[in-house]
N, CA, C and O atoms as a printed pandas DataFrame, in Angstrom:
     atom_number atom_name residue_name chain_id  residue_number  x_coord  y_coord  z_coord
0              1         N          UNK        A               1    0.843   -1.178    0.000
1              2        CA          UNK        A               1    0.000    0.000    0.000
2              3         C          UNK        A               1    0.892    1.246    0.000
3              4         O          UNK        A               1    1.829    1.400    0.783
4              5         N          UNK        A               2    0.507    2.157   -0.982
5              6        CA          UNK        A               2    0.937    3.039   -1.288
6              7         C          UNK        A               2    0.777    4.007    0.156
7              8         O          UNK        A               2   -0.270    3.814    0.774
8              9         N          UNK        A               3    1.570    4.852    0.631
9             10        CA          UNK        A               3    1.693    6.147    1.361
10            11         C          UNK        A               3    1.440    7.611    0.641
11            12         O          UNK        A               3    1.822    7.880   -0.498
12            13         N          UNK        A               4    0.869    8.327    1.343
13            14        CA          UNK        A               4    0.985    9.545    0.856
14            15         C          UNK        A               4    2.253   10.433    1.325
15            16         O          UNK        A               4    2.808   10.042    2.352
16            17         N          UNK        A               5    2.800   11.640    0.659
17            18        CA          UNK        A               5    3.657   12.001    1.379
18            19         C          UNK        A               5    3.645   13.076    2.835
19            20         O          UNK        A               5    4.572   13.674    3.380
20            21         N          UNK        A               6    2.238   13.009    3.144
21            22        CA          UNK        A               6    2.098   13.504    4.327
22            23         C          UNK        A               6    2.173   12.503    5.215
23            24         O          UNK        A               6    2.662   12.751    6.317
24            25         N          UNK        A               7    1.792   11.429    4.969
25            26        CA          UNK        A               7    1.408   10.596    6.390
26            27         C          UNK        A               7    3.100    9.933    6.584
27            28         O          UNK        A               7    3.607    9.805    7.699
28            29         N          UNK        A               8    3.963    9.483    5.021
29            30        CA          UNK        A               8    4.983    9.403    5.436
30            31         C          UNK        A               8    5.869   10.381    6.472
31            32         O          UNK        A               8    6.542    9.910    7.388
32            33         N          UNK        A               9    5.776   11.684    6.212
33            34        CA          UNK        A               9    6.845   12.383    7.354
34            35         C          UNK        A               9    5.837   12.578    8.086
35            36         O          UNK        A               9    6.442   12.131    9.061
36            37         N          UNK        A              10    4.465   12.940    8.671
37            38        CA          UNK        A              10    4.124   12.587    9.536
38            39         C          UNK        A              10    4.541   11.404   10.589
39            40         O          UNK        A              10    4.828   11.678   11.755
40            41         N          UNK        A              11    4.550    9.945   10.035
41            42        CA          UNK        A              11    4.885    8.910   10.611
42            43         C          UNK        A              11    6.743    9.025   11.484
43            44         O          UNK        A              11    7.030    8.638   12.617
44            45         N          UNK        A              12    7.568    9.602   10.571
45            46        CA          UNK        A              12    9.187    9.750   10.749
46            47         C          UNK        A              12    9.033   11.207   11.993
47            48         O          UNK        A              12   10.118   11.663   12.353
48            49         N          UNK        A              13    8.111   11.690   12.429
49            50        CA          UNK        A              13    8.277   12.926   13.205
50            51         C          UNK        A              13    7.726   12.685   14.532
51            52         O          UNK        A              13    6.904   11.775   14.641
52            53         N          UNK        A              14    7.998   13.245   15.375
53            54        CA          UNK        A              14    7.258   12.788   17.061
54            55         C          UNK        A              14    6.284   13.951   17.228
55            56         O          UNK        A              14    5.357   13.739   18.010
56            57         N          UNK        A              15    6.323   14.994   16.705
57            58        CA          UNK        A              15    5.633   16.280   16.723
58            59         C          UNK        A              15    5.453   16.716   15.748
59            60         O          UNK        A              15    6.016   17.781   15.494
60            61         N          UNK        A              16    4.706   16.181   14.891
61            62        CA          UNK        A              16    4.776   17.205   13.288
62            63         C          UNK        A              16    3.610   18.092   13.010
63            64         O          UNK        A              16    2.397   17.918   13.130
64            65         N          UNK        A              17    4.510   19.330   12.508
65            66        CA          UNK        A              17    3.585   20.312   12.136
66            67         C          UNK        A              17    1.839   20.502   11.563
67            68         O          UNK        A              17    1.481   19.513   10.922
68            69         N          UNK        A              18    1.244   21.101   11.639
69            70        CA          UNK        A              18   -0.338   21.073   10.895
70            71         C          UNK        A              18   -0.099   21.201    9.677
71            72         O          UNK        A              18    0.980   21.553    9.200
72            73         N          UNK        A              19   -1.487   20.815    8.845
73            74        CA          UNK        A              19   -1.030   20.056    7.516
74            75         C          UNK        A              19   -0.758   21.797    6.737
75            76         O          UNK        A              19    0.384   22.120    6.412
76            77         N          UNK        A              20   -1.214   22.166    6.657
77            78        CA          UNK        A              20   -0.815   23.533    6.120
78            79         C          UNK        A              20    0.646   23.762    6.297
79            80         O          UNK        A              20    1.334   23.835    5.278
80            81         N          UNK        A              21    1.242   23.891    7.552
81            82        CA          UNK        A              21    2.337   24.129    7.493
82            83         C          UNK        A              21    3.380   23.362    6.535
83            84         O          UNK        A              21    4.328   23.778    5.868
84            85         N          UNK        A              22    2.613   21.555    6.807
85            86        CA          UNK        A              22    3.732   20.508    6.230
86            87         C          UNK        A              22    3.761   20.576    5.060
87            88         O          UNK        A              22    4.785   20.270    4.450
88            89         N          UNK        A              23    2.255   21.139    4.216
89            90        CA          UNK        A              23    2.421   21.666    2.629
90            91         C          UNK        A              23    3.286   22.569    2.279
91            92         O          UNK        A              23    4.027   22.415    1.309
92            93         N          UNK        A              24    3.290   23.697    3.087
93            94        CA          UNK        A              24    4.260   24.547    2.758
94            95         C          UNK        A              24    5.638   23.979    2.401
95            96         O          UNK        A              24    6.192   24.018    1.302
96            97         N          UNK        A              25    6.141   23.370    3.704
97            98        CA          UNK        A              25    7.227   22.532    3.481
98            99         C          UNK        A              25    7.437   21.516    2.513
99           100         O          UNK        A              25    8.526   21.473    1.942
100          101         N          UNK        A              26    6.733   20.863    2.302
101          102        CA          UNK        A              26    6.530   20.048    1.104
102          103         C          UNK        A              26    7.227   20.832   -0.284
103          104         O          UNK        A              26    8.221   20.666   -0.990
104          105         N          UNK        A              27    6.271   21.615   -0.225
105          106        CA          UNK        A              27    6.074   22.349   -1.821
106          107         C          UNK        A              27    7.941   23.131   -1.878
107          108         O          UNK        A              27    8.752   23.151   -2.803
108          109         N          UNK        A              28    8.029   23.673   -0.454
109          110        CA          UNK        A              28    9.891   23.705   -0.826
110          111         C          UNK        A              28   10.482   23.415   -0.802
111          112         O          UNK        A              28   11.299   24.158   -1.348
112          113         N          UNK        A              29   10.849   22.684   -0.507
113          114        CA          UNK        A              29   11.769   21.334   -0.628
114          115         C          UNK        A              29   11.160   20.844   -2.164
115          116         O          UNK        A              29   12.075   20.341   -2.815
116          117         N          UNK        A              30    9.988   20.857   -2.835
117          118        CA          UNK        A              30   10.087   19.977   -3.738
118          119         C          UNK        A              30   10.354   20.988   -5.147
119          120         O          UNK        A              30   10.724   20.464   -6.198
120          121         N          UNK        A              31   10.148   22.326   -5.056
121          122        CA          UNK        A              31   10.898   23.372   -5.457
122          123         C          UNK        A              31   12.364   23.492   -5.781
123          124         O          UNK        A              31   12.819   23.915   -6.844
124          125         N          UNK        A              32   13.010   23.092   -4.798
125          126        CA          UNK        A              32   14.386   22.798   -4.779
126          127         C          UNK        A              32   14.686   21.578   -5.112
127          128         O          UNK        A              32   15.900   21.395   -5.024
128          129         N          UNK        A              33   14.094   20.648   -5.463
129          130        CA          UNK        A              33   14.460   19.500   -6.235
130          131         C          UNK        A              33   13.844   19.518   -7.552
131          132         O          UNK        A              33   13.945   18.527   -8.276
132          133         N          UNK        A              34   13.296   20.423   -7.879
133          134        CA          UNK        A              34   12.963   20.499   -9.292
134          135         C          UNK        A              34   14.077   21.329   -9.844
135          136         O          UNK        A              34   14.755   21.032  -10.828
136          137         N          UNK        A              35   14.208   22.516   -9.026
137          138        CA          UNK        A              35   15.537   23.396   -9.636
138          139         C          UNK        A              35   16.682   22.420   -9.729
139          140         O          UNK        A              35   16.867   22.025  -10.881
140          141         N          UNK        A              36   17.416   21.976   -8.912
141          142        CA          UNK        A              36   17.887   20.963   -8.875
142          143         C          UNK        A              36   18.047   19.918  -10.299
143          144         O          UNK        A              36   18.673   20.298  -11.289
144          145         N          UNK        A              37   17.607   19.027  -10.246
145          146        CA          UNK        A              37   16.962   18.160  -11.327
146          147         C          UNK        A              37   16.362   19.123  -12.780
147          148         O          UNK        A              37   15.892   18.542  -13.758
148          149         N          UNK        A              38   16.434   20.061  -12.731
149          150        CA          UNK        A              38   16.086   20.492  -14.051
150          151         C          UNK        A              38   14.816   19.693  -14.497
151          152         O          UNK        A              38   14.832   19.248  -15.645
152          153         N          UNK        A              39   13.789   19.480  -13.766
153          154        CA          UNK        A              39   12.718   18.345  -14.135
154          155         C          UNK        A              39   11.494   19.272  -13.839
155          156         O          UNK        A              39   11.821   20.342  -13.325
156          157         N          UNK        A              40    9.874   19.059  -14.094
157          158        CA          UNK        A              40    9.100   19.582  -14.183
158          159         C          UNK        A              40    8.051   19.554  -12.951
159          160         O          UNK        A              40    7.387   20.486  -12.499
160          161         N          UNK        A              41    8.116   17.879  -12.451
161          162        CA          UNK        A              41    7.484   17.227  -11.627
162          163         C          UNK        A              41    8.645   15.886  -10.486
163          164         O          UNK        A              41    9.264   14.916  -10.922
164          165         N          UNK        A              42    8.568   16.287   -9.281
165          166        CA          UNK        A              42    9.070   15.313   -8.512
166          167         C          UNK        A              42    8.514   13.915   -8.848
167          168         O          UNK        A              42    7.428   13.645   -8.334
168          169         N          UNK        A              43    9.085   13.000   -9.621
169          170        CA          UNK        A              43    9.134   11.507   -9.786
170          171         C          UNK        A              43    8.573   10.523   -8.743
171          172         O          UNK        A              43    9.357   10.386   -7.804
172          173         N          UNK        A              44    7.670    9.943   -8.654
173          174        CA          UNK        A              44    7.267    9.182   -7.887
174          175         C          UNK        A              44    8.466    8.378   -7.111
175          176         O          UNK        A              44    8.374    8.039   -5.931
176          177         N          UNK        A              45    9.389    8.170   -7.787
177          178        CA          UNK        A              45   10.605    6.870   -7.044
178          179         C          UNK        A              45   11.357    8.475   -6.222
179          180         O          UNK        A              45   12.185    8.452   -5.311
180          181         N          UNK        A              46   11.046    9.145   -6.566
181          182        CA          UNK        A              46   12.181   10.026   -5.437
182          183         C          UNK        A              46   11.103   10.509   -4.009
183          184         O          UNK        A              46   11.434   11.339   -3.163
184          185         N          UNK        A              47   10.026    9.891   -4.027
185          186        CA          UNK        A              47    8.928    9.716   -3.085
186          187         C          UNK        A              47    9.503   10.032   -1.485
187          188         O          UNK        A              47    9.221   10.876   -0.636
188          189         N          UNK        A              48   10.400    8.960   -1.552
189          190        CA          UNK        A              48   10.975    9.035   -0.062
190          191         C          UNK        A              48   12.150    9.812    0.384
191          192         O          UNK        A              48   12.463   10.176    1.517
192          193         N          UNK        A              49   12.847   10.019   -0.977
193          194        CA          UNK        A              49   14.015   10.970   -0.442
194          195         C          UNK        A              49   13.178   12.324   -0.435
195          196         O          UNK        A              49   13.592   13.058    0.463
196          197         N          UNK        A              50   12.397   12.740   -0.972
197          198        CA          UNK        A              50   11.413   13.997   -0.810
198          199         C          UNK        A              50   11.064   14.098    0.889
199          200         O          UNK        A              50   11.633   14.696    1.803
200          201         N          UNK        A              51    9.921   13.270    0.846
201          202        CA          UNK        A              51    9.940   12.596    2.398
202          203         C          UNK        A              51   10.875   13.350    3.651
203          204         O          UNK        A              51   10.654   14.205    4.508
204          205         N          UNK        A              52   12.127   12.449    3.196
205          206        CA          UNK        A              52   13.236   12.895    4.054
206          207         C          UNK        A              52   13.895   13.799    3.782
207          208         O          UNK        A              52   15.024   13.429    4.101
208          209         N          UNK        A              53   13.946   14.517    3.497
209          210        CA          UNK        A              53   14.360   16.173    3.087
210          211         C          UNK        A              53   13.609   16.874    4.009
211          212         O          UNK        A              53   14.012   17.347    5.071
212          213         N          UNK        A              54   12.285   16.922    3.458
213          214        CA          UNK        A              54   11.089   17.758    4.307
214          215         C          UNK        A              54   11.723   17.274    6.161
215          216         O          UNK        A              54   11.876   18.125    7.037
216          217         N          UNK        A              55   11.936   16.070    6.323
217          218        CA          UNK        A              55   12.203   16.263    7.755
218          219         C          UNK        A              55   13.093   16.323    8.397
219          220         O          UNK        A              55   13.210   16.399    9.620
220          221         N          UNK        A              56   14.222   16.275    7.122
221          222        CA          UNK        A              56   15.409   17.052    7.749
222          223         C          UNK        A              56   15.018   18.554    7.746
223          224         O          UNK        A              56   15.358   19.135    8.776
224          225         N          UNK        A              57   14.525   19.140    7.031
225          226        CA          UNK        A              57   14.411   20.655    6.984
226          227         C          UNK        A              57   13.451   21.246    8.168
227          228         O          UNK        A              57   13.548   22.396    8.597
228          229         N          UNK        A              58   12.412   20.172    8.676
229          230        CA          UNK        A              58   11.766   20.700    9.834
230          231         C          UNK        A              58   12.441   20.532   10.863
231          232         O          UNK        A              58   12.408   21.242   11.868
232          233         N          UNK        A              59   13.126   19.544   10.672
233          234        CA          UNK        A              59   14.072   19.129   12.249
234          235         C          UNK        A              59   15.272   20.368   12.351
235          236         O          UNK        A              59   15.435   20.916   13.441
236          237         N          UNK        A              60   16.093   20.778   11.173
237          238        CA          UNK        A              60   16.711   21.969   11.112
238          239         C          UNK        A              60   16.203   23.304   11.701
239          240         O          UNK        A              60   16.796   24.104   12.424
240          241         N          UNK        A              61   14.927   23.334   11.191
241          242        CA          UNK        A              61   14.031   24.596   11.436
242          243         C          UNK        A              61   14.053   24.762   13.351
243          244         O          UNK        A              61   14.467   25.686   14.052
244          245         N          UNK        A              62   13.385   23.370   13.738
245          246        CA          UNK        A              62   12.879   23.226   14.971
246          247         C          UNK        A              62   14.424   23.690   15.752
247          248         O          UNK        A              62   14.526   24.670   16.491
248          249         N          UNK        A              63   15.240   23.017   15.500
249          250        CA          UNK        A              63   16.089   23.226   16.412
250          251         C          UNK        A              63   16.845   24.481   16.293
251          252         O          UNK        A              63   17.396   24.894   17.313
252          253         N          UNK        A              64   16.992   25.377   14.832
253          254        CA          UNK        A              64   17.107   27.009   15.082
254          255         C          UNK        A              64   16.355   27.684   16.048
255          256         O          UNK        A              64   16.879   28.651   16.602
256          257         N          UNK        A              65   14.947   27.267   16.421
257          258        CA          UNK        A              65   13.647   27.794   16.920
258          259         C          UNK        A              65   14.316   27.557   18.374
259          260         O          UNK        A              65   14.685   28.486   19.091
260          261         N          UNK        A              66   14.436   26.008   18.756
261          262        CA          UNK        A              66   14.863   25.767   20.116
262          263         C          UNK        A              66   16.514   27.337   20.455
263          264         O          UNK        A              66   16.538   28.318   21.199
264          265         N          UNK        A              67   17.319   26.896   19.691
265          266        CA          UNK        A              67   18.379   28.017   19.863
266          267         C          UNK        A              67   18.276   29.927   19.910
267          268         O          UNK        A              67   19.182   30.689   20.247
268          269         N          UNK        A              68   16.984   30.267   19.490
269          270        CA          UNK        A              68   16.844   31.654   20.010
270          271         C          UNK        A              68   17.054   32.364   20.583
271          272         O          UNK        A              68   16.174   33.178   20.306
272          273         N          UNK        A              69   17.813   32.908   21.520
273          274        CA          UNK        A              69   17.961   33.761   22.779
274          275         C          UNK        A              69   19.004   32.823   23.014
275          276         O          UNK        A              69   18.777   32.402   24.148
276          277         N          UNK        A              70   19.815   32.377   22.662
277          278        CA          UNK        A              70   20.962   30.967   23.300
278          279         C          UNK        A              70   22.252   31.860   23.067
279          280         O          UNK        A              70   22.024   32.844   22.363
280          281         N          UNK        A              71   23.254   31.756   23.405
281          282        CA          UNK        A              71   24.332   32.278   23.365
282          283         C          UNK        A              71   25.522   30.841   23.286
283          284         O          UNK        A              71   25.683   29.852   24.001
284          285         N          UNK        A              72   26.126   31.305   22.156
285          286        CA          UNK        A              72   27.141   30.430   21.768
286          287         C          UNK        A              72   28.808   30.478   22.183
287          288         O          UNK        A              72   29.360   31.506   21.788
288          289         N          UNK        A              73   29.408   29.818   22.690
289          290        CA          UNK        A              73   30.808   29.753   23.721
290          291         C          UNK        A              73   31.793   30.760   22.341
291          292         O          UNK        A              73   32.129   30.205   21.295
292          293         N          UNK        A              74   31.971   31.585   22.503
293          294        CA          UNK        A              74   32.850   32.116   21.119
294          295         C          UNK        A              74   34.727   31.865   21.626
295          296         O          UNK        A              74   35.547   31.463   20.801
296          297         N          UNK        A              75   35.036   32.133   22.820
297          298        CA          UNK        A              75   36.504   32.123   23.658
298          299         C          UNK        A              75   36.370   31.467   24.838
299          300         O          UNK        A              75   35.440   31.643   25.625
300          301         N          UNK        A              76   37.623   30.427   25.037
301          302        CA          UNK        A              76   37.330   30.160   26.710
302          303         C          UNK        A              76   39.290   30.596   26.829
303          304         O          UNK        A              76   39.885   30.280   25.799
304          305         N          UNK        A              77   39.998   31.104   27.703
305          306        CA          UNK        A              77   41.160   30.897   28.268
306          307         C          UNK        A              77   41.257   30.306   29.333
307          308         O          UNK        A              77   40.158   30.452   29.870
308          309         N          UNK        A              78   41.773   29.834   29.856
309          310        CA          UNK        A              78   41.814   28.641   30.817
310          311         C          UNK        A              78   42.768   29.522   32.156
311          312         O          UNK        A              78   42.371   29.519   33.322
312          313         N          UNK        A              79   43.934   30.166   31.750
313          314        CA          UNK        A              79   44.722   30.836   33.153
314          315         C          UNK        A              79   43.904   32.295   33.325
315          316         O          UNK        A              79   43.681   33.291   32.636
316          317         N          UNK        A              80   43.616   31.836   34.579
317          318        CA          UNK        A              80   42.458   33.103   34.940
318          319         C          UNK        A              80   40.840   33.289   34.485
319          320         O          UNK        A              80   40.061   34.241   34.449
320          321         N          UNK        A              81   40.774   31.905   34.171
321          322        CA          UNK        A              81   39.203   31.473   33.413
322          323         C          UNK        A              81   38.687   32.746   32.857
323          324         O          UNK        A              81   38.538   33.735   33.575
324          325         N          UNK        A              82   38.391   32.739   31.506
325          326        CA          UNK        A              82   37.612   34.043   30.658
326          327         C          UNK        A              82   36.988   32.664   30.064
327          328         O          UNK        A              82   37.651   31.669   29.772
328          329         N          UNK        A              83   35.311   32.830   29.922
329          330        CA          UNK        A              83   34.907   32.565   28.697
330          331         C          UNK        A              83   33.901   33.869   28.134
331          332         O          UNK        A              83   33.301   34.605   28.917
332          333         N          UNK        A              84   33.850   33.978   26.953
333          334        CA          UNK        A              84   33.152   35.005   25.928
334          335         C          UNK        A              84   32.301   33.925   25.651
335          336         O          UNK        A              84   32.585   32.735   25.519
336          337         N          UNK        A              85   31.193   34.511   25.579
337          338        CA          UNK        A              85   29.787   34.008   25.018
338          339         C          UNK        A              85   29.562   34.982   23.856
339          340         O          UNK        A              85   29.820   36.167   24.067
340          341         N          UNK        A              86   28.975   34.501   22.298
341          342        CA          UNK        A              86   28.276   35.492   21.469
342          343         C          UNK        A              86   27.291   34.728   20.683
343          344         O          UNK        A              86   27.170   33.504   20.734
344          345         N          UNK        A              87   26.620   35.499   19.979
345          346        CA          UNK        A              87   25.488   34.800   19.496
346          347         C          UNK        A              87   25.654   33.763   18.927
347          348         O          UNK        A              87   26.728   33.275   18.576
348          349         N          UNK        A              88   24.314   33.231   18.753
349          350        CA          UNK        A              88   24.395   31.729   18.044
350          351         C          UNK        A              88   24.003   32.449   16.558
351          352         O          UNK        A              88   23.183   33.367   16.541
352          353         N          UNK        A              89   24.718   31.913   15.173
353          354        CA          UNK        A              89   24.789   31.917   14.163
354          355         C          UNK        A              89   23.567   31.562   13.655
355          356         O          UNK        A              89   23.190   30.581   14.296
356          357         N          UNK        A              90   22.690   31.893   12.754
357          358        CA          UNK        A              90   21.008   31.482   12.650
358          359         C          UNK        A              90   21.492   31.317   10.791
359          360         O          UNK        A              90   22.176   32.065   10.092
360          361         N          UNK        A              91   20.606   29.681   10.380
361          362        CA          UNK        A              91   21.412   29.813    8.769
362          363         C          UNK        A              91   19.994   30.559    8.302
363          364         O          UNK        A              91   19.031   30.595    9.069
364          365         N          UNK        A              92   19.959   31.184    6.896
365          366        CA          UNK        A              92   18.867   31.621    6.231
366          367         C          UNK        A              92   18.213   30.234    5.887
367          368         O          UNK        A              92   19.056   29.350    5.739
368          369         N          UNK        A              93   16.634   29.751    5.690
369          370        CA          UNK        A              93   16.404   28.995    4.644
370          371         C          UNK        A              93   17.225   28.469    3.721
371          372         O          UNK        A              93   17.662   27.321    3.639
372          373         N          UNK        A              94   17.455   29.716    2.804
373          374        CA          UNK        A              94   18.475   29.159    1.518
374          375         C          UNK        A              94   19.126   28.651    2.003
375          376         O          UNK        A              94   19.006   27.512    1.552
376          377         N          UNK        A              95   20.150   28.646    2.997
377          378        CA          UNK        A              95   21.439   27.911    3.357
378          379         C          UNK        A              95   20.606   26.738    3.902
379          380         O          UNK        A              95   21.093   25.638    3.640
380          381         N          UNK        A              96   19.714   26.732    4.445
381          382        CA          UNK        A              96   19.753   25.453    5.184
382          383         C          UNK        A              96   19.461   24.443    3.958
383          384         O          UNK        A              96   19.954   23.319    3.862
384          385         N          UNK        A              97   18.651   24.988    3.115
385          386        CA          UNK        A              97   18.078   23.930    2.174
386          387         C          UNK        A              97   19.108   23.474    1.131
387          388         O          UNK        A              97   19.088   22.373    0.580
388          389         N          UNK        A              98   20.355   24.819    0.844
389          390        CA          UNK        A              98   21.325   24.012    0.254
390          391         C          UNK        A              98   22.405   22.919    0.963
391          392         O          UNK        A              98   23.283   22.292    0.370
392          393         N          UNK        A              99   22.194   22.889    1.909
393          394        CA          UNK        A              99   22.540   22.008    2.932
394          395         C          UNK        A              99   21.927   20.526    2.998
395          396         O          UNK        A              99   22.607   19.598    3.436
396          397         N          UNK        A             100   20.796   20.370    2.607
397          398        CA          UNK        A             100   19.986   19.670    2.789
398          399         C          UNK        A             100   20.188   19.079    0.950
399          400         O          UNK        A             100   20.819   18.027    0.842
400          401         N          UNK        A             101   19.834   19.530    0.025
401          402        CA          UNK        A             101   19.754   19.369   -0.924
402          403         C          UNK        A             101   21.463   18.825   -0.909
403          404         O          UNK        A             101   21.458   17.696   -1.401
404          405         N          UNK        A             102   22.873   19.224   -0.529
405          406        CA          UNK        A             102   24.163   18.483   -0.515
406          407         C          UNK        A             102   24.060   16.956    0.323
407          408         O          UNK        A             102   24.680   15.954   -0.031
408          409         N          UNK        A             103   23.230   17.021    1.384
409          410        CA          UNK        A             103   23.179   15.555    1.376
410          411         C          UNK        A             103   22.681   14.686    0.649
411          412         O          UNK        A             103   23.125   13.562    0.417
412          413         N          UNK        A             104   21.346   15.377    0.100
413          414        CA          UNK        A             104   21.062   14.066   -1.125
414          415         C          UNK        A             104   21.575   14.059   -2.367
415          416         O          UNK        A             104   21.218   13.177   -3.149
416          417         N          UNK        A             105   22.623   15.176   -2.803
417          418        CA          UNK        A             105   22.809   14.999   -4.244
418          419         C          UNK        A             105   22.657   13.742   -5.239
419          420         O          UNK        A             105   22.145   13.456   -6.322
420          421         N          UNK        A             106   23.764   12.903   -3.729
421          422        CA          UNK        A             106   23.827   11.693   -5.129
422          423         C          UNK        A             106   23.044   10.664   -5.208
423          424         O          UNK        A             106   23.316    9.601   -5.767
424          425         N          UNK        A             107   21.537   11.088   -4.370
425          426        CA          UNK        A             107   20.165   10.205   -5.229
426          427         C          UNK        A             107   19.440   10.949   -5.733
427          428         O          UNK        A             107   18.453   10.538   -6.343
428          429         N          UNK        A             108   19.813   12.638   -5.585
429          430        CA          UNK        A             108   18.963   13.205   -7.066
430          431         C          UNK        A             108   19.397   13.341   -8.426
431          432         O          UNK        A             108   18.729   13.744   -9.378
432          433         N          UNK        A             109   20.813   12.890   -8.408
433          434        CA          UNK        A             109   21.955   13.048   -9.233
434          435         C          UNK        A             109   21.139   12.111  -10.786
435          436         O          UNK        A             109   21.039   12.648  -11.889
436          437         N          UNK        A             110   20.676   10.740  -10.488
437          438        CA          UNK        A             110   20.454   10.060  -11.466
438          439         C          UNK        A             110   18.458   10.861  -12.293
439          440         O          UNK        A             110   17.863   10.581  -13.334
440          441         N          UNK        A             111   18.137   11.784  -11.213
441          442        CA          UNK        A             111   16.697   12.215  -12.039
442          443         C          UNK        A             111   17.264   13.384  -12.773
443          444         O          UNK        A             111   16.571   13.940  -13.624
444          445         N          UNK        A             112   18.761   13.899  -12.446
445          446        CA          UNK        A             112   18.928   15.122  -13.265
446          447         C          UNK        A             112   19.370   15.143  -14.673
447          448         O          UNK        A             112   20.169   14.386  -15.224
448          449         N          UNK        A             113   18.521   16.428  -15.300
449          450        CA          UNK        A             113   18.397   16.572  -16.611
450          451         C          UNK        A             113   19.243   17.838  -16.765
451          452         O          UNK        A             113   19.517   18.505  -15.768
452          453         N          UNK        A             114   19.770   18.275  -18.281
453          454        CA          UNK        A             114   20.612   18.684  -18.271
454          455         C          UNK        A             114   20.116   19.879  -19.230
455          456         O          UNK        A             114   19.681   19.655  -20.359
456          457         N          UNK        A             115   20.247   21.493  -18.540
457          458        CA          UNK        A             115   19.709   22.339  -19.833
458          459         C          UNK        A             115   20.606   23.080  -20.899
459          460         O          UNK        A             115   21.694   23.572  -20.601
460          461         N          UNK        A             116   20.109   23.115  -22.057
461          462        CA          UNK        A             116   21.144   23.835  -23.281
462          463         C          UNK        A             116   21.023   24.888  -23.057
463          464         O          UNK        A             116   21.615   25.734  -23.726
C-alpha cells in the first residue's frame, strides 16, 4: 500500500507540524528539487528521499527555533578562566536547504536533466 507524502513524514516525526504548514514545506523542498533536477514534476521513485528532506528541513528549522535567545561559547582561556559568550549563528532557509539538498545529491543526481 501506497503512502501519501504527508502521512509518510508525519509517521518519521514525534511532533509534526499542521497540515498547512507541512504543505508549505513540502512544496519547498520539492521546489528545490525540481531546480535541482532540471525536471518539471518530482518523480514518484524520489517519493521518499522527498519525504526525508522535508524532515530534515523541519528538524533543522525546529532546532534554530529551540536556539533563540541561546548564546554560543565564542573564547574560553583557561589561566584566569575568561569565557566570551556570542550569538548563536542562525542559517537563512536558503542555506539550510542548500545544505539539505548536498546531502542528497547523489540520489537526485540520477533524475537530473541537463539544460542547453
Amino acid at each position: 500500500m501506497a503512502k501519501s507524502l504527508i502521512e509518510i513524514i508525519k509517521s518519521k516525526l514525534p511532533n509534526p507540524p499542521d497540515d498547512n504548514v507541512l504543505e508549505s514545506h513540502i512544496e519547498e523542498v520539492a521546489q528545490s528539487i525540481l531546480n535541482y533536477c532540471n525536471i518539471s514534476e518530482v518523480p514518484e521513485a524520489l517519493r521518499f528521499v522527498h519525504a526525508n528532506m522535508v524532515v530534515d528541513f523541519i528538524k533543522i528549522q525546529n532546532r534554530s527555533n529551540d536556539s533563540e535567545g541561546q548564546q554560543a561559547v565564542t573564547s574560553i582561556k583557561e589561566g584566569d578562566v575568561t569565557v566570551q559568550f556570542g550569538s548563536v549563528k542562525k542559517e537563512s532557509g536558503e542555506q539550510v536547504m542548500e545544505n539539505i539538498l548536498f546531502d542528497y545529491k547523489d540520489q537526485l543526481k540520477r533524475f537530473r536533466k541537463l539544460r542547453w
